[in-house]
Coordinates of N, CA, C and O in Angstrom, one line a residue:
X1 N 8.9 7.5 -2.6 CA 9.6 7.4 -1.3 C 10.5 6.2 -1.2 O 11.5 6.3 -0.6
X2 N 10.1 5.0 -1.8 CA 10.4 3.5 -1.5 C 12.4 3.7 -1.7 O 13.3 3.5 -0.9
X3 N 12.3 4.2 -3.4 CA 13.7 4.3 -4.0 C 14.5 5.3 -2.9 O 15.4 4.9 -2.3
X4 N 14.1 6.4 -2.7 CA 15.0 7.1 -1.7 C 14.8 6.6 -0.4 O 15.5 7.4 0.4
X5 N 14.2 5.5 0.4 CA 14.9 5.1 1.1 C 15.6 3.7 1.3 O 16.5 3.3 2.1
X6 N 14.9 3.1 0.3 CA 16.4 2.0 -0.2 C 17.8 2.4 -0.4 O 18.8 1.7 -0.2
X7 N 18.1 3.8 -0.8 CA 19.0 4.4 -0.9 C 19.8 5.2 0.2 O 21.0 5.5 0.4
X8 N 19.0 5.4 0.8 CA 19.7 5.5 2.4 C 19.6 4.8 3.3 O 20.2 5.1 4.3
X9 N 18.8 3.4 3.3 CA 18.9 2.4 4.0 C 20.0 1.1 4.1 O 20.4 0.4 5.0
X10 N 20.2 1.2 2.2 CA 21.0 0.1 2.0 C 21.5 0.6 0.9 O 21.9 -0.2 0.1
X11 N 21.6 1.5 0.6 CA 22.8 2.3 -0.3 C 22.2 1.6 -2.0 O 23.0 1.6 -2.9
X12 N 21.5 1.3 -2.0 CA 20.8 0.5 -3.0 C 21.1 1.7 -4.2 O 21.5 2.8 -3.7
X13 N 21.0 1.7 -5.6 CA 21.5 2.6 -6.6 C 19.9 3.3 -6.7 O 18.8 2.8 -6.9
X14 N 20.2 4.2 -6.5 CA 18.9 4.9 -7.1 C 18.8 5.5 -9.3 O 19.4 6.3 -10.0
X15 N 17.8 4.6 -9.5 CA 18.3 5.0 -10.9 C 17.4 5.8 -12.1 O 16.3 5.9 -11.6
X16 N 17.4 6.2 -12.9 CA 16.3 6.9 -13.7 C 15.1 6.2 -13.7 O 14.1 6.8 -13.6
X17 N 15.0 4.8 -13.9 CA 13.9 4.5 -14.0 C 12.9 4.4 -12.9 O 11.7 4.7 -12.9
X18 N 13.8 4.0 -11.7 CA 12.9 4.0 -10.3 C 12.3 5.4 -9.9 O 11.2 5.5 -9.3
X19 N 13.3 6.4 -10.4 CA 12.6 7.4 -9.8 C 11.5 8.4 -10.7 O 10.7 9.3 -10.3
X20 N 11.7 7.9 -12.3 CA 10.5 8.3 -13.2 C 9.5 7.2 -13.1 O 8.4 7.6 -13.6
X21 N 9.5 5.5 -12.4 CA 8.0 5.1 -12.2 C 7.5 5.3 -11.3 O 6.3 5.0 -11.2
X22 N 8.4 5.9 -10.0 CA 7.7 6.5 -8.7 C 6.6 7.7 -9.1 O 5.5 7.7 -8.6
X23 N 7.0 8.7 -10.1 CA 6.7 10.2 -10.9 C 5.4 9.7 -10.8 O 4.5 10.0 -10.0
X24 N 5.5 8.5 -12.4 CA 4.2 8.3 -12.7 C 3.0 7.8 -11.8 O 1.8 8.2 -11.9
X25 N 3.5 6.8 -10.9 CA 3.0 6.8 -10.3 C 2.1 7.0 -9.1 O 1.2 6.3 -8.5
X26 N 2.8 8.3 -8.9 CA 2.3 9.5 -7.9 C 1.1 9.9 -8.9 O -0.1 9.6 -8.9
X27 N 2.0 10.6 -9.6 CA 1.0 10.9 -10.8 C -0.8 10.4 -11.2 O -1.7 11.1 -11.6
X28 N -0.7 9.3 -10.8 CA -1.2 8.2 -11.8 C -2.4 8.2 -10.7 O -3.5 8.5 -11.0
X29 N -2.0 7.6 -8.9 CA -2.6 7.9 -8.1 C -3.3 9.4 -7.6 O -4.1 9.4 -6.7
X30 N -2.9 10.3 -8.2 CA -3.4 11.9 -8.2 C -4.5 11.5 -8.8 O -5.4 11.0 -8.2
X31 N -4.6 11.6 -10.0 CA -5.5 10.9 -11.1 C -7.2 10.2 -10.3 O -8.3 10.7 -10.0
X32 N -6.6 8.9 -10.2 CA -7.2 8.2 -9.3 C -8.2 8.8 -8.5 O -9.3 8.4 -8.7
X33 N -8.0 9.8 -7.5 CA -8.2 10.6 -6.2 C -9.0 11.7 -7.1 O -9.6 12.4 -6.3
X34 N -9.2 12.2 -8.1 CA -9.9 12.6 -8.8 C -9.0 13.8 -9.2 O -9.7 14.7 -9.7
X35 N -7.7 14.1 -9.1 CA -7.1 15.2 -10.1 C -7.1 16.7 -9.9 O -6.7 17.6 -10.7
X36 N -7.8 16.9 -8.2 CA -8.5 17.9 -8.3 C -7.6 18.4 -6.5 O -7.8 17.8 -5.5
X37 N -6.8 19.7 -6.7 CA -6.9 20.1 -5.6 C -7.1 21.8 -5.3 O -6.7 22.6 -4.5
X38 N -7.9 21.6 -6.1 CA -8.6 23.2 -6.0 C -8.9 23.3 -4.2 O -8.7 24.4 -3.7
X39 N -9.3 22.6 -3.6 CA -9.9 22.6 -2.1 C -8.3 22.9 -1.6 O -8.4 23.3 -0.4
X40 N -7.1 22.9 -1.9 CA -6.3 22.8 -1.4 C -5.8 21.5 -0.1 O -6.5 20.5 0.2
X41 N -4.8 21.7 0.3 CA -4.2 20.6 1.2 C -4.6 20.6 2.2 O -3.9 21.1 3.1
X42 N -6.2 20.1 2.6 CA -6.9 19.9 4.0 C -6.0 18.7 4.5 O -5.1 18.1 3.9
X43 N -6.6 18.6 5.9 CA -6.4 17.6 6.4 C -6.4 15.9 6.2 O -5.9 14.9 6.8
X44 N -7.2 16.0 5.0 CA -7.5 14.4 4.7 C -6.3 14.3 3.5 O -5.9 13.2 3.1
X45 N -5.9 15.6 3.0 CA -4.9 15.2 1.9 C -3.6 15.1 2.7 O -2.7 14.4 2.2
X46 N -3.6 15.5 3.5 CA -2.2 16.0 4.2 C -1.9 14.3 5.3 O -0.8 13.7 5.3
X47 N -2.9 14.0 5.9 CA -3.1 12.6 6.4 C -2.5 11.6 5.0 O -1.4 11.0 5.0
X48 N -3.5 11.6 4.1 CA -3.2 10.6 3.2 C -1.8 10.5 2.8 O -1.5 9.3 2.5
X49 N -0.7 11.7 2.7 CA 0.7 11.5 2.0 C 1.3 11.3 3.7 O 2.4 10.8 4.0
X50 N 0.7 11.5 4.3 CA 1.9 11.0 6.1 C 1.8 9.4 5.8 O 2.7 8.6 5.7
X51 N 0.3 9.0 5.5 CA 0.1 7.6 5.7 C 0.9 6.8 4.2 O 1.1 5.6 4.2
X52 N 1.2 7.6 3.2 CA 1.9 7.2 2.3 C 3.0 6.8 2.6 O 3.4 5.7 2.4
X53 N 4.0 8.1 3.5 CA 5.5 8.2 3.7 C 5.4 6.9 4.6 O 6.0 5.8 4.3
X54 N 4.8 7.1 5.6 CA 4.4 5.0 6.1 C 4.6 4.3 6.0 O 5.4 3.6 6.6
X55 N 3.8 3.8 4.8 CA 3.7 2.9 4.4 C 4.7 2.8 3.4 O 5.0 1.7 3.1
X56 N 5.4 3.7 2.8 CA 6.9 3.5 2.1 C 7.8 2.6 3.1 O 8.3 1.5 2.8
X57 N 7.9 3.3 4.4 CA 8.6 3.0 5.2 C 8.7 1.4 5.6 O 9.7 0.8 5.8
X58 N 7.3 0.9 5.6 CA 7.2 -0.5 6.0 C 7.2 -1.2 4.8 O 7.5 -2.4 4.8
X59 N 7.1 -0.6 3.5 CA 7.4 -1.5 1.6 C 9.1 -1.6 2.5 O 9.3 -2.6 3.1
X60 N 10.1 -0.4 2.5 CA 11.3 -0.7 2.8 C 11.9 -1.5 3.4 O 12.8 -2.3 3.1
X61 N 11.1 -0.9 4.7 CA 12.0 -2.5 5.9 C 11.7 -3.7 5.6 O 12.6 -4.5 5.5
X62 N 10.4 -4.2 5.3 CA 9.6 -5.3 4.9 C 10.7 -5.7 4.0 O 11.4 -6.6 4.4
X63 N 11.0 -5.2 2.8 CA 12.0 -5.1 1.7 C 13.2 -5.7 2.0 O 13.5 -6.8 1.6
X64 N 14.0 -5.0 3.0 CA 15.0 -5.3 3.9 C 14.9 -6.7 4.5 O 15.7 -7.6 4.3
X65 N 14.5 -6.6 4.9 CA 14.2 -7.7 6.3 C 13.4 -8.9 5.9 O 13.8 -10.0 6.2
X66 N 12.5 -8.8 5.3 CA 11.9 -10.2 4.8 C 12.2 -11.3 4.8 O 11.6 -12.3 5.3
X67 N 14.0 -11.0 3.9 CA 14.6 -13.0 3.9 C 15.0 -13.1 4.1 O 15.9 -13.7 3.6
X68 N 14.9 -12.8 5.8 CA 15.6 -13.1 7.0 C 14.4 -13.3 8.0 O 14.6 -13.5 9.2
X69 N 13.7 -13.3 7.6 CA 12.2 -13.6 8.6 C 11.2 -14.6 8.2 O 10.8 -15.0 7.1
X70 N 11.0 -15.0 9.4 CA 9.7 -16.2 9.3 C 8.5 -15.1 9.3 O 8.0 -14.4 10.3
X71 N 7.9 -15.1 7.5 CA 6.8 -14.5 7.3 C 5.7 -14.3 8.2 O 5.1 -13.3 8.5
X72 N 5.5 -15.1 8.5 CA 4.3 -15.5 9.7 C 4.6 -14.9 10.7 O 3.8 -14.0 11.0
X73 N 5.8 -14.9 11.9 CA 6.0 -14.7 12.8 C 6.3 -13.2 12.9 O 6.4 -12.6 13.9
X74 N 6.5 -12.6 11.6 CA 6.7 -11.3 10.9 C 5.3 -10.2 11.0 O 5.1 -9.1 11.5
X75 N 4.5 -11.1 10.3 CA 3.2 -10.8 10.4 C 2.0 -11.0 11.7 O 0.9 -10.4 11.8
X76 N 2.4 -11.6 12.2 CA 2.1 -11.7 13.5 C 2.3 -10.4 14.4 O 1.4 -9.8 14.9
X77 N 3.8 -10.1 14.6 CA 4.2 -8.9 15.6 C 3.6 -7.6 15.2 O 3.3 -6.6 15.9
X78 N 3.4 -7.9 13.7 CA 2.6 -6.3 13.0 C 1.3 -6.2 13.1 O 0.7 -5.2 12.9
X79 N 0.8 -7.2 13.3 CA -0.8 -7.1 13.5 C -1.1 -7.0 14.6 O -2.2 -6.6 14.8
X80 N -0.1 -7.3 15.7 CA -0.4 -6.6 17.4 C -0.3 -5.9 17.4 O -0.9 -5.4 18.3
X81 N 0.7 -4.9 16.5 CA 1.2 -3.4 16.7 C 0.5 -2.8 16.3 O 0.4 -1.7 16.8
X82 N -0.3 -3.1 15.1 CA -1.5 -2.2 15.0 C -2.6 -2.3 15.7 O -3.2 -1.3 16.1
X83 N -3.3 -3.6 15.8 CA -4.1 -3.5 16.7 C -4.1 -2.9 18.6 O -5.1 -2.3 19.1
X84 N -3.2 -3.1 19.2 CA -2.4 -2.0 19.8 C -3.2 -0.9 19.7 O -4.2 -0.5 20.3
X85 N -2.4 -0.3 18.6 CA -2.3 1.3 18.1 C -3.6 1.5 17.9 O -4.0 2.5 18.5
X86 N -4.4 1.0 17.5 CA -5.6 1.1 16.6 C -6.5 0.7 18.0 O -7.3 1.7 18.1
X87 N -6.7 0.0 18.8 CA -7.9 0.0 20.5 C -7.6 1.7 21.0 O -8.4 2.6 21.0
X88 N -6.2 1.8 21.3 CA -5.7 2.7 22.0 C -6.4 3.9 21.5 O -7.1 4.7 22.3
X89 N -6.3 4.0 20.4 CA -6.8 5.2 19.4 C -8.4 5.3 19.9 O -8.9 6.2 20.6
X90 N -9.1 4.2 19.5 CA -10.3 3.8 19.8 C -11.2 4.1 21.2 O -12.4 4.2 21.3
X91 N -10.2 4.1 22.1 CA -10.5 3.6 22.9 C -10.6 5.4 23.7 O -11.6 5.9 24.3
X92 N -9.2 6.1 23.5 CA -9.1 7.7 23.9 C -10.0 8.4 23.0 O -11.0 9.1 23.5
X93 N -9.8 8.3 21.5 CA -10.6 9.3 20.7 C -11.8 9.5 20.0 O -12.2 10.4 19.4
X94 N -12.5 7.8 20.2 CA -13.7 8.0 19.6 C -14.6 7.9 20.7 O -14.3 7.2 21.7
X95 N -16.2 9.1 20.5 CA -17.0 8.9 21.5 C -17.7 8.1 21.8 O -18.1 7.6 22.9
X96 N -18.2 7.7 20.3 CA -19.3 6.8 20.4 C -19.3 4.8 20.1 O -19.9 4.0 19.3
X97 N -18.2 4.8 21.2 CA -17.7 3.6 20.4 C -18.8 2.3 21.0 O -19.5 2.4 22.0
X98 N -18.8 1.3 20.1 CA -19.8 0.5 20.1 C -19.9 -0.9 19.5 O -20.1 -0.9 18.3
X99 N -19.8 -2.1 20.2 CA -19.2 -3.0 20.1 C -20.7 -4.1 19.7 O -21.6 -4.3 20.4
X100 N -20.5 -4.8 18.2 CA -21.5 -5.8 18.4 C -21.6 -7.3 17.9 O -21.3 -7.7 16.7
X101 N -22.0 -8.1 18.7 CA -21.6 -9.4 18.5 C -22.1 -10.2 17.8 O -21.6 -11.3 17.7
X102 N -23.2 -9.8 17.1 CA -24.3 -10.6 16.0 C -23.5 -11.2 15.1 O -22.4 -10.6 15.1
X103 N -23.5 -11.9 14.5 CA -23.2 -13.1 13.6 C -23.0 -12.7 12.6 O -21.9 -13.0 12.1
X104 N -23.8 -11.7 11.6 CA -23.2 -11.1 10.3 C -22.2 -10.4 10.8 O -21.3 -10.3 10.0
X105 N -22.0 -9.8 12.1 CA -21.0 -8.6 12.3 C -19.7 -9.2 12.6 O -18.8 -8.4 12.5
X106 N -19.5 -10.3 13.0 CA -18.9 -11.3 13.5 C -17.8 -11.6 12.2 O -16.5 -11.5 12.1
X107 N -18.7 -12.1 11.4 CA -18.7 -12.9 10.0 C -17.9 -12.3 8.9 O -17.1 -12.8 8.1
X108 N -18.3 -11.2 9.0 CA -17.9 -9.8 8.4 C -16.3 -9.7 8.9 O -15.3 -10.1 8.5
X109 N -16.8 -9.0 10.0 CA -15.0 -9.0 10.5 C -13.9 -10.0 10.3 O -12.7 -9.7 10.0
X110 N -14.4 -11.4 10.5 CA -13.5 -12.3 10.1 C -12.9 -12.4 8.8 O -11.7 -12.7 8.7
X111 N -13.8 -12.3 7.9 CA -13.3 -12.6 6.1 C -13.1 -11.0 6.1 O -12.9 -10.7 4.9
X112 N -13.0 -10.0 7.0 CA -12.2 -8.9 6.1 C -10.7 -9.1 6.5 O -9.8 -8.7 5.8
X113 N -10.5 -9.8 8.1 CA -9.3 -9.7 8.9 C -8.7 -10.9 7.8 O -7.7 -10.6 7.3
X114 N -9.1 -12.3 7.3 CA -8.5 -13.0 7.4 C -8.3 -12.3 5.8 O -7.2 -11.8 5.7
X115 N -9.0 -12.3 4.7 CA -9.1 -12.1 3.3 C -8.0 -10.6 3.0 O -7.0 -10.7 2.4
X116 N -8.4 -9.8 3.4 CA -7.6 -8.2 3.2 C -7.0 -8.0 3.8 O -6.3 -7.0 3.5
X117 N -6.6 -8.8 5.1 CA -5.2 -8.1 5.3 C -4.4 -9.3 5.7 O -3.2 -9.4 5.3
X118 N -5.1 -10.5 6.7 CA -3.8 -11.5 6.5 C -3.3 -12.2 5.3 O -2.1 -12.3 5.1
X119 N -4.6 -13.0 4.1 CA -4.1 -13.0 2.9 C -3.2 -12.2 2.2 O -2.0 -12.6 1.9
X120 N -3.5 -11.2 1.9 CA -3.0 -10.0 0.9 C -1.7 -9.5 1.7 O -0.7 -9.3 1.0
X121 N -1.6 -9.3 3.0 CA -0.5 -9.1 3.8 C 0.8 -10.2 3.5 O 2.0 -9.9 3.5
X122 N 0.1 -11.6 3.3 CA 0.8 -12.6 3.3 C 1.6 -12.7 1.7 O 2.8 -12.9 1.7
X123 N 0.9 -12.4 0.7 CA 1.5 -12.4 -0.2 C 1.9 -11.6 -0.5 O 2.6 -11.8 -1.5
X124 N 1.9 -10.2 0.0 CA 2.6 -9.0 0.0 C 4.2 -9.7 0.9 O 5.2 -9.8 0.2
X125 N 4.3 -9.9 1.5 CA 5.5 -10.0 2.6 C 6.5 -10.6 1.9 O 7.7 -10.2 2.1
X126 N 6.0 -11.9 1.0 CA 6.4 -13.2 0.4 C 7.2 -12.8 -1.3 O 8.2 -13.3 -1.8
X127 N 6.1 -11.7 -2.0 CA 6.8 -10.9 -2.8 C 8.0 -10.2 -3.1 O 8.7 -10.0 -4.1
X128 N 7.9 -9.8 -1.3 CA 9.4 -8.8 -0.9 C 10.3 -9.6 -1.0 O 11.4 -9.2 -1.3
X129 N 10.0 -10.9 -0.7 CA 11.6 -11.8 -0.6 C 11.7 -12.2 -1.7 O 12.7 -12.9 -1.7
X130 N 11.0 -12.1 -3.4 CA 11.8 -12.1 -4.5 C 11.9 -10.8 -4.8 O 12.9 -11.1 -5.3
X131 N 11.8 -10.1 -4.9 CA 11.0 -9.0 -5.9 C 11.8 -7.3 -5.1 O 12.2 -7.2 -3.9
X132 N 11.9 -6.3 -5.9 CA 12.3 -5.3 -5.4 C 11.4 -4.6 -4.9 O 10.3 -4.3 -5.6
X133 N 11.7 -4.2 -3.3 CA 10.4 -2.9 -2.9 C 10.0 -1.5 -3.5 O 9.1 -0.7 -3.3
X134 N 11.1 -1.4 -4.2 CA 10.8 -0.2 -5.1 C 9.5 -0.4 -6.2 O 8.6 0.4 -6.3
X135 N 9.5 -1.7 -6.8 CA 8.6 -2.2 -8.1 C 7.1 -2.4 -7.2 O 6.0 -2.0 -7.5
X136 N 7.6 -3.2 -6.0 CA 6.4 -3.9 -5.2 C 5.5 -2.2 -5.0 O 4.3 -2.2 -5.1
X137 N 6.4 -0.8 -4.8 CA 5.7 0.2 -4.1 C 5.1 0.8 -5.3 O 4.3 1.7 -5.1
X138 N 5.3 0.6 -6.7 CA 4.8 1.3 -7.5 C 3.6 0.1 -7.8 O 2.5 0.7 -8.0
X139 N 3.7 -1.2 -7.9 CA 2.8 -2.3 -8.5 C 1.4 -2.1 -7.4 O 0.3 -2.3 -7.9
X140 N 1.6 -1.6 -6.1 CA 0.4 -1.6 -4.9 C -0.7 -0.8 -5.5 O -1.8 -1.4 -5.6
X141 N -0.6 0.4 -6.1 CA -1.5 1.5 -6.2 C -2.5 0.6 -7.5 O -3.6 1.0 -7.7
X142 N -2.1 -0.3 -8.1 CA -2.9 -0.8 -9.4 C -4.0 -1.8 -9.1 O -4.5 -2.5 -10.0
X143 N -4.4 -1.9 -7.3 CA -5.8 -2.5 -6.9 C -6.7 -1.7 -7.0 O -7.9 -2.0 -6.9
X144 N -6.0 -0.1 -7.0 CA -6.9 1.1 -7.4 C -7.7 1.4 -8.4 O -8.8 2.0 -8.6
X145 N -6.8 0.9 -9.3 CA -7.4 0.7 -10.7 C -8.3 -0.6 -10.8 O -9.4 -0.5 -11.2
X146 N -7.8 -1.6 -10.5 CA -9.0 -2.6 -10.4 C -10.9 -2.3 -9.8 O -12.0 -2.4 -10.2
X147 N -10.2 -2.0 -8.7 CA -11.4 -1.0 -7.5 C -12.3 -0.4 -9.1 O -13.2 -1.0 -9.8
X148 N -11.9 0.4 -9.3 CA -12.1 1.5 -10.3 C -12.8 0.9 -11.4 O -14.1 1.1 -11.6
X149 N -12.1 0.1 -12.2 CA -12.9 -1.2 -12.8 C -13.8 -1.4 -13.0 O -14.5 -1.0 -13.9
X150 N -13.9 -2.1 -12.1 CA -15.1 -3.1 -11.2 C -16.2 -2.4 -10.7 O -17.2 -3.0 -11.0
X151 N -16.3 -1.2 -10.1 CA -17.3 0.0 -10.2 C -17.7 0.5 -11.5 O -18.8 1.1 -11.6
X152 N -16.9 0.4 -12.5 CA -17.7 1.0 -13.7 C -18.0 0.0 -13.9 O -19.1 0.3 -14.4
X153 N -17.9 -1.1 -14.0 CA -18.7 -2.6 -14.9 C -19.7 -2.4 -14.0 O -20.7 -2.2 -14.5
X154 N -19.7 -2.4 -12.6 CA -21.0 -3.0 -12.0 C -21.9 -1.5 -12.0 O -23.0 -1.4 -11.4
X155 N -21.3 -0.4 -12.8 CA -22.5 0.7 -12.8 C -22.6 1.8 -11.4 O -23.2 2.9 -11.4
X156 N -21.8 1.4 -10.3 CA -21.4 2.9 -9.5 C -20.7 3.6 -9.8 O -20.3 4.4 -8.9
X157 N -20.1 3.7 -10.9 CA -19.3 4.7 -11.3 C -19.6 4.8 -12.7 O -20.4 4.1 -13.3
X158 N -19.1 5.6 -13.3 CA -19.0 6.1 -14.5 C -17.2 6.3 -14.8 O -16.4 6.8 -14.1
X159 N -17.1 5.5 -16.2 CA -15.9 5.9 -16.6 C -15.4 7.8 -16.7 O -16.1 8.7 -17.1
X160 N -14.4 7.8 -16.4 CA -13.8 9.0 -16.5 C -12.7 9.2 -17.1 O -12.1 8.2 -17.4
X161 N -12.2 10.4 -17.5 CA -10.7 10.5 -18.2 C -9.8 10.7 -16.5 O -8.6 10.9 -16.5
X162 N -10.4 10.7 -15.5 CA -9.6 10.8 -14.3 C -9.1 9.2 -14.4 O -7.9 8.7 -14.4
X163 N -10.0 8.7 -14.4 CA -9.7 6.7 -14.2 C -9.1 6.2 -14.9 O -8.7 5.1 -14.7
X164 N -8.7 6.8 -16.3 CA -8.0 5.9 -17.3 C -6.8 7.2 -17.2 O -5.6 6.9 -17.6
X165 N -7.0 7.9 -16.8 CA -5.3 8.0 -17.2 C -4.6 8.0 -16.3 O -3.4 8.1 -16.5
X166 N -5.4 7.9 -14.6 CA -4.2 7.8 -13.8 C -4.3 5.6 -14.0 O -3.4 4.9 -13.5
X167 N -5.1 5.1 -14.5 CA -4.8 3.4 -14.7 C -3.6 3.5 -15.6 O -2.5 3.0 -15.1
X168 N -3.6 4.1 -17.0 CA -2.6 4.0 -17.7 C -1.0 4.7 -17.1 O -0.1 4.2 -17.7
X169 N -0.7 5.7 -16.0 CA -0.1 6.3 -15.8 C 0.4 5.4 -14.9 O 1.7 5.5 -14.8
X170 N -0.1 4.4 -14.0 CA -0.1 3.6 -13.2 C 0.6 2.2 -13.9 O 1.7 1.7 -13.7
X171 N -0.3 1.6 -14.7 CA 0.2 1.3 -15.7 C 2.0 0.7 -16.3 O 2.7 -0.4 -16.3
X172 N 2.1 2.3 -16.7 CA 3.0 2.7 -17.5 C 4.2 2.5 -16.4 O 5.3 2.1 -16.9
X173 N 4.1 2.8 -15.1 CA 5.0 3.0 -13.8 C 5.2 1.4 -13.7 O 6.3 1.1 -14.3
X174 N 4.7 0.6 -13.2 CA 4.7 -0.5 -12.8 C 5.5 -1.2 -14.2 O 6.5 -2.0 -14.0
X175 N 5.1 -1.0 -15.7 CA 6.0 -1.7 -17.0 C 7.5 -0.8 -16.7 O 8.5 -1.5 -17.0
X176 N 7.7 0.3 -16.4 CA 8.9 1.1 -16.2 C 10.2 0.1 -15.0 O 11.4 -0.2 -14.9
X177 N 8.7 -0.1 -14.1 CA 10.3 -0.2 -12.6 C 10.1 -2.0 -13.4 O 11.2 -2.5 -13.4
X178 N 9.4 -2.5 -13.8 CA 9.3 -3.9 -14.1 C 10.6 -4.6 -15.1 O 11.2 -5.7 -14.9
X179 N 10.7 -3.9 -15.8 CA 11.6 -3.6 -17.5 C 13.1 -3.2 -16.4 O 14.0 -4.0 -16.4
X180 N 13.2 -2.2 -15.6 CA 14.4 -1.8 -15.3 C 14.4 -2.8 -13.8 O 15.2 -2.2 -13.1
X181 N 14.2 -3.3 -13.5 CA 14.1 -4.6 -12.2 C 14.7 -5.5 -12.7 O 15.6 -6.1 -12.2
X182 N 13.9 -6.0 -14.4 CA 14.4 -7.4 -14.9 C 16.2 -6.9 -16.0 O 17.0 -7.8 -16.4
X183 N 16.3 -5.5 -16.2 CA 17.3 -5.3 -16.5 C 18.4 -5.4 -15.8 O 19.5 -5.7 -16.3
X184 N 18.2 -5.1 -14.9 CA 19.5 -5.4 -13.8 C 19.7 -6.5 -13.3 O 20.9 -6.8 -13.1
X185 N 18.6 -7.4 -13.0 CA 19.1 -8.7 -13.0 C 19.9 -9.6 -14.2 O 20.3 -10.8 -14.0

């Protein structure tokens, strides 16, 4: 999605390579998710590609807009807007909601808020202002493969031909838009 809307956003060239490491990529993430849609397109698959087209959306603008913004002050307005979004939600649609103040729970929340999403947000943001959103949107899906990894070393998982070939497929996307990124420059 990243390349087709760079290309209607900013007329940006859409080119063979961007749009064969997006392929793989899709691809590669199918893989990942286990390869399998015999259950057909429930709800959680049909969620997951909205929340994809999404987050394309925000790789884009972010893309756009970046180096013209105070990162921080960037990251700041987006973390009210979801938290916002995200009470609201909470707040109408879940029944059993339930709030607790203990110290691991505390503790917990903080190093996931500050570690996973203001860290990683922060250097995600900071990438965009060198780097193309097209490459950045295909390079994202390859913590999946790490994830993936790291589960088979520590023994919850078992290697699969699902995990290595959507890593390699993934891979192969990310050396594709990488190669054709540093070619045009």
């Amino acid at each position: 999605c990243v390349p087709v809307l760079m290309l209607i956003l900013v007329k940006q060239k859409l080119t063979l390579a961007k749009i064969l490491a997006a392929m793989l990529c899709l691809a590669g993430v199918f893989f990942l998710c286990g390869g399998d849609l015999s259950g057909g397109f429930g709800p959680g698959v049909i969620l997951c590609g909205l929340a994809g087209i999404l987050y394309s959306v925000n790789i884009a603008a972010t893309g756009i807009y970046a180096k013209k913004l105070d990162t921080g002050l960037y990251l700041l307005v987006q973390f009210m807007v979801q938290f916002v979004i995200a009470a609201t939600y909470s707040f109408l649609f879940v029944e059993d909601l339930q709030f607790s103040f203990a110290p691991l729970h505390l503790g917990a929340l903080v190093s996931i808020v500050l570690l996973s999403t203001v860290l990683c947000w922060m250097i995600r943001t900071a990438c965009l202002k060198k780097l193309d959103p097209s490459f950045i949107a295909v390079a994202m899906p390859f913590c999946s493969v790490v994830t993936g990894l790291i589960s088979v070393l520590t023994g919850s998982d078992t290697l699969s031909f699902a995990l290595v070939a959507g890593a390699v497929l993934i891979f192969a996307a990310i050396m594709i838009s990488g190669l054709a990124d540093r070619k045009q420059k």
